């Protein structure tokens, strides 16, 4: 019977990542080095304490890494490595699927119970990060997409993101100018927002934000895109009812203001 020898730490770590404990790994490796062994011999070839050998062997049998004879005393043999690793991977995949299903049930509880009074607002920095969030909002739209954005922001950064919006979902766009042919797919409102700038106070508020906009999807997800003086935009995003209502009212209010301004 071969005496125990040092097992590379890297091999032990690899077996641990497959779901084995240190003792299980040592016993399995020890059995691979012999044609079969009793529990006492397993202790000798693996270096695992005698009291731990039987519990470890039982677990390895359950994991389909070790087979056991019906003789007295019982003898144990290791499953070949190819089959053994395949058995471990199958168990991992099964456990992962069970975990995914269980975790998903907890995750969906908040959708069934609602979010109560919690109104989280997230800050997003950088144009690429904002565009990524917007793209996800548009792609998952089910009922409606509404946006009010400056023409520069709309046509340079936002318009291409609207392509994945399902054809059955209406898209309403409000902007102060539009260059080129108007898309037939969207309801486009080109309103003279510049007329508001006749009022000095309004002009002071609007001019610094030539690339800004508000976006509302399904009346539940809202994003406010704000241009920055340093050229780095930021945004506020939320799925709270409060921000969604604010955005809806903001769009309606701007439409009313601009209509009054040109009368």
mmCIF file of C-alpha atoms in Angstrom:
data_model
loop_
_atom_site.group_PDB
_atom_site.id
_atom_site.type_symbol
_atom_site.label_atom_id
_atom_site.label_comp_id
_atom_site.label_asym_id
_atom_site.label_seq_id
_atom_site.Cartn_x
_atom_site.Cartn_y
_atom_site.Cartn_z
ATOM 1 C CA UNK A 1 0.000 0.000 0.000
ATOM 2 C CA UNK A 2 1.391 3.365 -1.038
ATOM 3 C CA UNK A 3 2.138 5.842 1.724
ATOM 4 C CA UNK A 4 0.500 9.295 1.600
ATOM 5 C CA UNK A 5 2.419 12.014 -0.138
ATOM 6 C CA UNK A 6 2.016 15.744 -0.550
ATOM 7 C CA UNK A 7 -0.741 16.722 -2.957
ATOM 8 C CA UNK A 8 -0.253 19.941 -4.963
ATOM 9 C CA UNK A 9 -2.202 22.802 -3.444
ATOM 10 C CA UNK A 10 -3.422 23.810 -6.895
ATOM 11 C CA UNK A 11 -5.034 20.387 -7.381
ATOM 12 C CA UNK A 12 -6.733 20.580 -3.995
ATOM 13 C CA UNK A 13 -8.081 24.050 -4.820
ATOM 14 C CA UNK A 14 -9.405 22.821 -8.162
ATOM 15 C CA UNK A 15 -11.234 19.955 -6.469
ATOM 16 C CA UNK A 16 -12.602 22.330 -3.843
ATOM 17 C CA UNK A 17 -14.026 24.492 -6.642
ATOM 18 C CA UNK A 18 -15.850 21.372 -7.839
ATOM 19 C CA UNK A 19 -17.493 20.943 -4.448
ATOM 20 C CA UNK A 20 -15.104 18.646 -2.546
ATOM 21 C CA UNK A 21 -13.747 19.252 0.916
ATOM 22 C CA UNK A 22 -10.035 18.855 1.599
ATOM 23 C CA UNK A 23 -10.532 15.420 3.170
ATOM 24 C CA UNK A 24 -12.770 14.282 0.293
ATOM 25 C CA UNK A 25 -10.145 15.390 -2.207
ATOM 26 C CA UNK A 26 -7.352 13.590 -0.324
ATOM 27 C CA UNK A 27 -9.343 10.343 -0.069
ATOM 28 C CA UNK A 28 -10.339 10.428 -3.748
ATOM 29 C CA UNK A 29 -6.737 11.077 -4.851
ATOM 30 C CA UNK A 30 -5.515 8.321 -2.525
ATOM 31 C CA UNK A 31 -7.971 5.807 -3.998
ATOM 32 C CA UNK A 32 -6.921 6.749 -7.535
ATOM 33 C CA UNK A 33 -3.440 5.494 -6.619
ATOM 34 C CA UNK A 34 -4.609 1.991 -5.688
ATOM 35 C CA UNK A 35 -6.898 -0.701 -7.108
ATOM 36 C CA UNK A 36 -9.079 -0.705 -4.008
ATOM 37 C CA UNK A 37 -8.745 -0.255 -0.282
ATOM 38 C CA UNK A 38 -10.464 -0.858 3.036
ATOM 39 C CA UNK A 39 -11.339 2.067 5.290
ATOM 40 C CA UNK A 40 -8.186 1.422 7.325
ATOM 41 C CA UNK A 41 -6.071 1.413 4.194
ATOM 42 C CA UNK A 42 -7.772 4.614 2.989
ATOM 43 C CA UNK A 43 -6.636 6.238 6.223
ATOM 44 C CA UNK A 44 -3.083 5.086 5.558
ATOM 45 C CA UNK A 45 -2.846 6.159 1.904
ATOM 46 C CA UNK A 46 -4.672 9.488 2.272
ATOM 47 C CA UNK A 47 -3.490 10.761 5.635
ATOM 48 C CA UNK A 48 -7.087 11.583 6.587
ATOM 49 C CA UNK A 49 -7.794 10.938 10.307
ATOM 50 C CA UNK A 50 -9.264 7.491 10.961
ATOM 51 C CA UNK A 51 -12.435 8.869 12.568
ATOM 52 C CA UNK A 52 -13.179 10.954 9.464
ATOM 53 C CA UNK A 53 -12.618 8.226 6.847
ATOM 54 C CA UNK A 54 -16.059 6.568 6.905
ATOM 55 C CA UNK A 55 -18.067 9.833 6.739
ATOM 56 C CA UNK A 56 -15.836 11.031 3.896
ATOM 57 C CA UNK A 57 -16.245 7.754 1.993
ATOM 58 C CA UNK A 58 -20.026 7.913 2.411
ATOM 59 C CA UNK A 59 -20.100 11.397 0.904
ATOM 60 C CA UNK A 60 -17.840 10.372 -1.994
ATOM 61 C CA UNK A 61 -20.151 7.447 -2.747
ATOM 62 C CA UNK A 62 -23.122 9.872 -2.812
ATOM 63 C CA UNK A 63 -21.167 12.145 -5.167
ATOM 64 C CA UNK A 64 -20.513 9.190 -7.487
ATOM 65 C CA UNK A 65 -16.745 9.419 -7.089
ATOM 66 C CA UNK A 66 -16.264 6.161 -5.204
ATOM 67 C CA UNK A 67 -17.770 2.689 -5.557
ATOM 68 C CA UNK A 68 -18.050 0.218 -2.671
ATOM 69 C CA UNK A 69 -17.949 -3.579 -2.651
ATOM 70 C CA UNK A 70 -20.409 -5.882 -0.872
ATOM 71 C CA UNK A 71 -17.619 -7.856 0.765
ATOM 72 C CA UNK A 72 -16.527 -7.963 4.373
ATOM 73 C CA UNK A 73 -14.629 -5.833 5.057
ATOM 74 C CA UNK A 74 -15.877 -3.358 2.501
ATOM 75 C CA UNK A 75 -13.437 -2.195 -0.117
ATOM 76 C CA UNK A 76 -13.588 1.162 -1.871
ATOM 77 C CA UNK A 77 -12.424 2.109 -5.366
ATOM 78 C CA UNK A 78 -12.221 5.471 -7.117
ATOM 79 C CA UNK A 79 -14.245 6.231 -10.250
ATOM 80 C CA UNK A 80 -11.861 7.138 -13.129
ATOM 81 C CA UNK A 81 -11.088 10.899 -13.257
ATOM 82 C CA UNK A 82 -12.946 11.598 -16.525
ATOM 83 C CA UNK A 83 -16.161 10.074 -15.207
ATOM 84 C CA UNK A 84 -15.618 11.491 -11.732
ATOM 85 C CA UNK A 85 -15.226 15.091 -12.913
ATOM 86 C CA UNK A 86 -18.221 14.672 -15.229
ATOM 87 C CA UNK A 87 -20.313 13.485 -12.279
ATOM 88 C CA UNK A 88 -19.196 16.504 -10.233
ATOM 89 C CA UNK A 89 -20.026 18.909 -13.059
ATOM 90 C CA UNK A 90 -23.483 17.388 -13.421
ATOM 91 C CA UNK A 91 -24.120 17.899 -9.714
ATOM 92 C CA UNK A 92 -22.903 21.494 -9.923
ATOM 93 C CA UNK A 93 -25.222 22.239 -12.845
ATOM 94 C CA UNK A 94 -28.150 20.659 -11.016
ATOM 95 C CA UNK A 95 -27.394 22.602 -7.827
ATOM 96 C CA UNK A 96 -26.960 25.819 -9.813
ATOM 97 C CA UNK A 97 -30.343 25.370 -11.463
ATOM 98 C CA UNK A 98 -31.995 24.707 -8.112
ATOM 99 C CA UNK A 99 -30.293 27.759 -6.629
ATOM 100 C CA UNK A 100 -31.354 29.926 -9.567
ATOM 101 C CA UNK A 101 -34.972 28.868 -9.202
ATOM 102 C CA UNK A 102 -34.937 29.430 -5.450
ATOM 103 C CA UNK A 103 -33.265 32.828 -5.677
ATOM 104 C CA UNK A 104 -35.599 33.912 -8.461
ATOM 105 C CA UNK A 105 -38.580 33.192 -6.212
ATOM 106 C CA UNK A 106 -37.152 35.560 -3.575
ATOM 107 C CA UNK A 107 -36.320 38.163 -6.232
ATOM 108 C CA UNK A 108 -39.859 38.168 -7.593
ATOM 109 C CA UNK A 109 -41.403 38.607 -4.153
ATOM 110 C CA UNK A 110 -40.706 42.325 -4.306
ATOM 111 C CA UNK A 111 -42.632 42.564 -7.586
ATOM 112 C CA UNK A 112 -45.620 40.796 -6.049
ATOM 113 C CA UNK A 113 -45.524 42.765 -2.810
ATOM 114 C CA UNK A 114 -44.623 46.119 -4.345
ATOM 115 C CA UNK A 115 -41.927 48.428 -3.088
ATOM 116 C CA UNK A 116 -43.927 50.221 -0.434
ATOM 117 C CA UNK A 117 -42.682 53.678 0.392
ATOM 118 C CA UNK A 118 -39.152 53.016 -0.867
ATOM 119 C CA UNK A 119 -38.324 55.407 -3.688
ATOM 120 C CA UNK A 120 -34.779 54.816 -4.852
ATOM 121 C CA UNK A 121 -33.138 57.252 -7.253
ATOM 122 C CA UNK A 122 -29.843 56.234 -8.846
ATOM 123 C CA UNK A 123 -27.200 58.571 -10.241
ATOM 124 C CA UNK A 124 -25.476 57.510 -13.473
ATOM 125 C CA UNK A 125 -22.289 59.185 -14.714
ATOM 126 C CA UNK A 126 -20.899 59.208 -18.247
ATOM 127 C CA UNK A 127 -22.647 59.149 -21.607
ATOM 128 C CA UNK A 128 -21.958 55.480 -22.376
ATOM 129 C CA UNK A 129 -23.408 54.381 -19.029
ATOM 130 C CA UNK A 130 -26.495 56.527 -19.555
ATOM 131 C CA UNK A 131 -26.976 55.228 -23.091
ATOM 132 C CA UNK A 132 -26.693 51.647 -21.854
ATOM 133 C CA UNK A 133 -29.427 52.218 -19.279
ATOM 134 C CA UNK A 134 -31.648 53.952 -21.831
ATOM 135 C CA UNK A 135 -31.156 51.141 -24.340
ATOM 136 C CA UNK A 136 -32.288 48.624 -21.744
ATOM 137 C CA UNK A 137 -35.341 50.722 -20.880
ATOM 138 C CA UNK A 138 -36.392 51.057 -24.519
ATOM 139 C CA UNK A 139 -35.782 47.408 -25.403
ATOM 140 C CA UNK A 140 -37.979 46.170 -22.538
ATOM 141 C CA UNK A 141 -40.814 48.649 -23.163
ATOM 142 C CA UNK A 142 -44.245 47.048 -23.191
ATOM 143 C CA UNK A 143 -46.789 49.893 -23.219
ATOM 144 C CA UNK A 144 -45.299 53.286 -24.002
ATOM 145 C CA UNK A 145 -42.163 55.355 -24.525
ATOM 146 C CA UNK A 146 -42.224 59.121 -24.007
ATOM 147 C CA UNK A 147 -39.319 61.501 -24.197
ATOM 148 C CA UNK A 148 -38.594 65.191 -24.231
ATOM 149 C CA UNK A 149 -35.067 65.929 -25.384
ATOM 150 C CA UNK A 150 -33.112 68.661 -27.082
ATOM 151 C CA UNK A 151 -32.624 68.070 -30.784
ATOM 152 C CA UNK A 152 -28.869 67.749 -30.429
ATOM 153 C CA UNK A 153 -29.094 65.060 -27.744
ATOM 154 C CA UNK A 154 -31.902 63.259 -29.511
ATOM 155 C CA UNK A 155 -30.317 62.924 -32.926
ATOM 156 C CA UNK A 156 -26.710 62.407 -31.823
ATOM 157 C CA UNK A 157 -27.158 60.044 -28.918
ATOM 158 C CA UNK A 158 -30.697 58.797 -28.360
ATOM 159 C CA UNK A 159 -32.427 58.130 -31.672
ATOM 160 C CA UNK A 160 -30.449 54.954 -32.551
ATOM 161 C CA UNK A 161 -31.380 53.479 -29.163
ATOM 162 C CA UNK A 162 -35.071 53.501 -30.121
ATOM 163 C CA UNK A 163 -34.659 50.875 -32.853
ATOM 164 C CA UNK A 164 -35.267 47.869 -30.532
ATOM 165 C CA UNK A 165 -38.554 49.288 -29.181
ATOM 166 C CA UNK A 166 -41.249 46.727 -30.097
ATOM 167 C CA UNK A 167 -43.381 47.875 -33.025
ATOM 168 C CA UNK A 168 -46.561 47.602 -30.961
ATOM 169 C CA UNK A 169 -45.294 50.168 -28.428
ATOM 170 C CA UNK A 170 -46.125 53.817 -29.231
ATOM 171 C CA UNK A 171 -43.203 56.252 -29.049
ATOM 172 C CA UNK A 172 -43.911 59.928 -28.397
ATOM 173 C CA UNK A 173 -41.083 62.437 -28.925
ATOM 174 C CA UNK A 174 -41.060 66.099 -27.971
ATOM 175 C CA UNK A 175 -38.158 68.244 -29.160
ATOM 176 C CA UNK A 176 -37.439 71.810 -30.217
ATOM 177 C CA UNK A 177 -36.045 70.987 -33.671
ATOM 178 C CA UNK A 178 -35.682 68.150 -36.113
ATOM 179 C CA UNK A 179 -33.269 67.828 -39.015
ATOM 180 C CA UNK A 180 -34.254 65.722 -42.019
ATOM 181 C CA UNK A 181 -37.273 63.547 -42.697
ATOM 182 C CA UNK A 182 -39.564 62.878 -39.788
ATOM 183 C CA UNK A 183 -39.821 59.176 -38.908
ATOM 184 C CA UNK A 184 -43.279 57.759 -39.574
ATOM 185 C CA UNK A 185 -42.969 55.259 -36.768
ATOM 186 C CA UNK A 186 -42.881 57.881 -33.988
ATOM 187 C CA UNK A 187 -45.305 60.587 -32.960
ATOM 188 C CA UNK A 188 -43.057 63.618 -33.261
ATOM 189 C CA UNK A 189 -43.868 66.973 -31.695
ATOM 190 C CA UNK A 190 -41.476 69.687 -32.853
ATOM 191 C CA UNK A 191 -42.209 72.591 -30.536
ATOM 192 C CA UNK A 192 -40.463 75.973 -30.582
ATOM 193 C CA UNK A 193 -38.827 75.699 -27.180
ATOM 194 C CA UNK A 194 -36.578 78.556 -28.227
ATOM 195 C CA UNK A 195 -39.566 80.860 -27.853
ATOM 196 C CA UNK A 196 -39.220 80.415 -24.103
ATOM 197 C CA UNK A 197 -35.830 82.057 -24.251
ATOM 198 C CA UNK A 198 -37.515 85.408 -24.894
ATOM 199 C CA UNK A 199 -37.896 85.403 -21.141
ATOM 200 C CA UNK A 200 -34.432 86.100 -19.644
ATOM 201 C CA UNK A 201 -34.988 83.906 -16.608
ATOM 202 C CA UNK A 202 -35.980 80.933 -18.729
ATOM 203 C CA UNK A 203 -33.136 81.541 -21.139
ATOM 204 C CA UNK A 204 -30.678 81.493 -18.262
ATOM 205 C CA UNK A 205 -32.007 78.111 -17.165
ATOM 206 C CA UNK A 206 -32.231 76.487 -20.582
ATOM 207 C CA UNK A 207 -29.095 77.559 -22.412
ATOM 208 C CA UNK A 208 -26.551 75.625 -20.299
ATOM 209 C CA UNK A 209 -28.406 72.406 -21.012
ATOM 210 C CA UNK A 210 -28.251 72.071 -24.781
ATOM 211 C CA UNK A 211 -27.915 68.313 -24.383
ATOM 212 C CA UNK A 212 -30.551 67.256 -21.880
ATOM 213 C CA UNK A 213 -33.771 65.308 -21.781
ATOM 214 C CA UNK A 214 -36.299 63.330 -19.776
ATOM 215 C CA UNK A 215 -37.433 59.813 -20.654
ATOM 216 C CA UNK A 216 -40.370 57.734 -19.447
ATOM 217 C CA UNK A 217 -41.055 54.056 -20.230
ATOM 218 C CA UNK A 218 -44.339 52.304 -19.398
ATOM 219 C CA UNK A 219 -45.134 55.078 -16.888
ATOM 220 C CA UNK A 220 -42.895 53.212 -14.411
ATOM 221 C CA UNK A 221 -39.237 53.889 -15.309
ATOM 222 C CA UNK A 222 -37.887 57.403 -15.615
ATOM 223 C CA UNK A 223 -34.516 58.875 -16.512
ATOM 224 C CA UNK A 224 -33.387 62.506 -16.441
ATOM 225 C CA UNK A 225 -30.351 63.218 -18.640
ATOM 226 C CA UNK A 226 -28.480 66.377 -17.649
ATOM 227 C CA UNK A 227 -25.659 67.966 -19.571
ATOM 228 C CA UNK A 228 -22.678 69.148 -17.573
ATOM 229 C CA UNK A 229 -20.644 72.312 -17.843
ATOM 230 C CA UNK A 230 -17.520 70.149 -18.191
ATOM 231 C CA UNK A 231 -19.040 68.147 -21.033
ATOM 232 C CA UNK A 232 -19.558 65.064 -18.846
ATOM 233 C CA UNK A 233 -23.281 64.260 -18.574
ATOM 234 C CA UNK A 234 -25.003 62.612 -15.648
ATOM 235 C CA UNK A 235 -28.475 61.203 -15.161
ATOM 236 C CA UNK A 236 -30.990 60.322 -12.496
ATOM 237 C CA UNK A 237 -32.803 57.004 -12.898
ATOM 238 C CA UNK A 238 -35.627 55.575 -10.859
ATOM 239 C CA UNK A 239 -38.519 53.134 -10.968
ATOM 240 C CA UNK A 240 -40.357 55.038 -8.269
ATOM 241 C CA UNK A 241 -43.877 56.292 -8.859
ATOM 242 C CA UNK A 242 -42.846 59.759 -7.700
ATOM 243 C CA UNK A 243 -40.192 60.370 -10.352
ATOM 244 C CA UNK A 244 -42.320 58.788 -13.075
ATOM 245 C CA UNK A 245 -45.173 61.159 -12.237
ATOM 246 C CA UNK A 246 -42.771 64.120 -12.183
ATOM 247 C CA UNK A 247 -41.485 63.284 -15.670
ATOM 248 C CA UNK A 248 -44.969 62.813 -17.087
ATOM 249 C CA UNK A 249 -46.106 66.161 -15.686
ATOM 250 C CA UNK A 250 -42.905 67.820 -16.888
ATOM 251 C CA UNK A 251 -43.473 66.702 -20.468
ATOM 252 C CA UNK A 252 -47.101 67.830 -20.373
ATOM 253 C CA UNK A 253 -46.144 71.173 -18.824
ATOM 254 C CA UNK A 254 -43.468 71.927 -21.418
ATOM 255 C CA UNK A 255 -45.915 71.204 -24.207
ATOM 256 C CA UNK A 256 -48.401 73.631 -22.669
ATOM 257 C CA UNK A 257 -45.731 76.318 -22.091
ATOM 258 C CA UNK A 258 -44.481 76.201 -25.641
ATOM 259 C CA UNK A 259 -47.969 76.333 -27.068
ATOM 260 C CA UNK A 260 -48.719 79.425 -25.001
ATOM 261 C CA UNK A 261 -45.383 81.024 -25.890
ATOM 262 C CA UNK A 262 -46.105 81.112 -29.616
ATOM 263 C CA UNK A 263 -49.654 82.357 -29.361
#
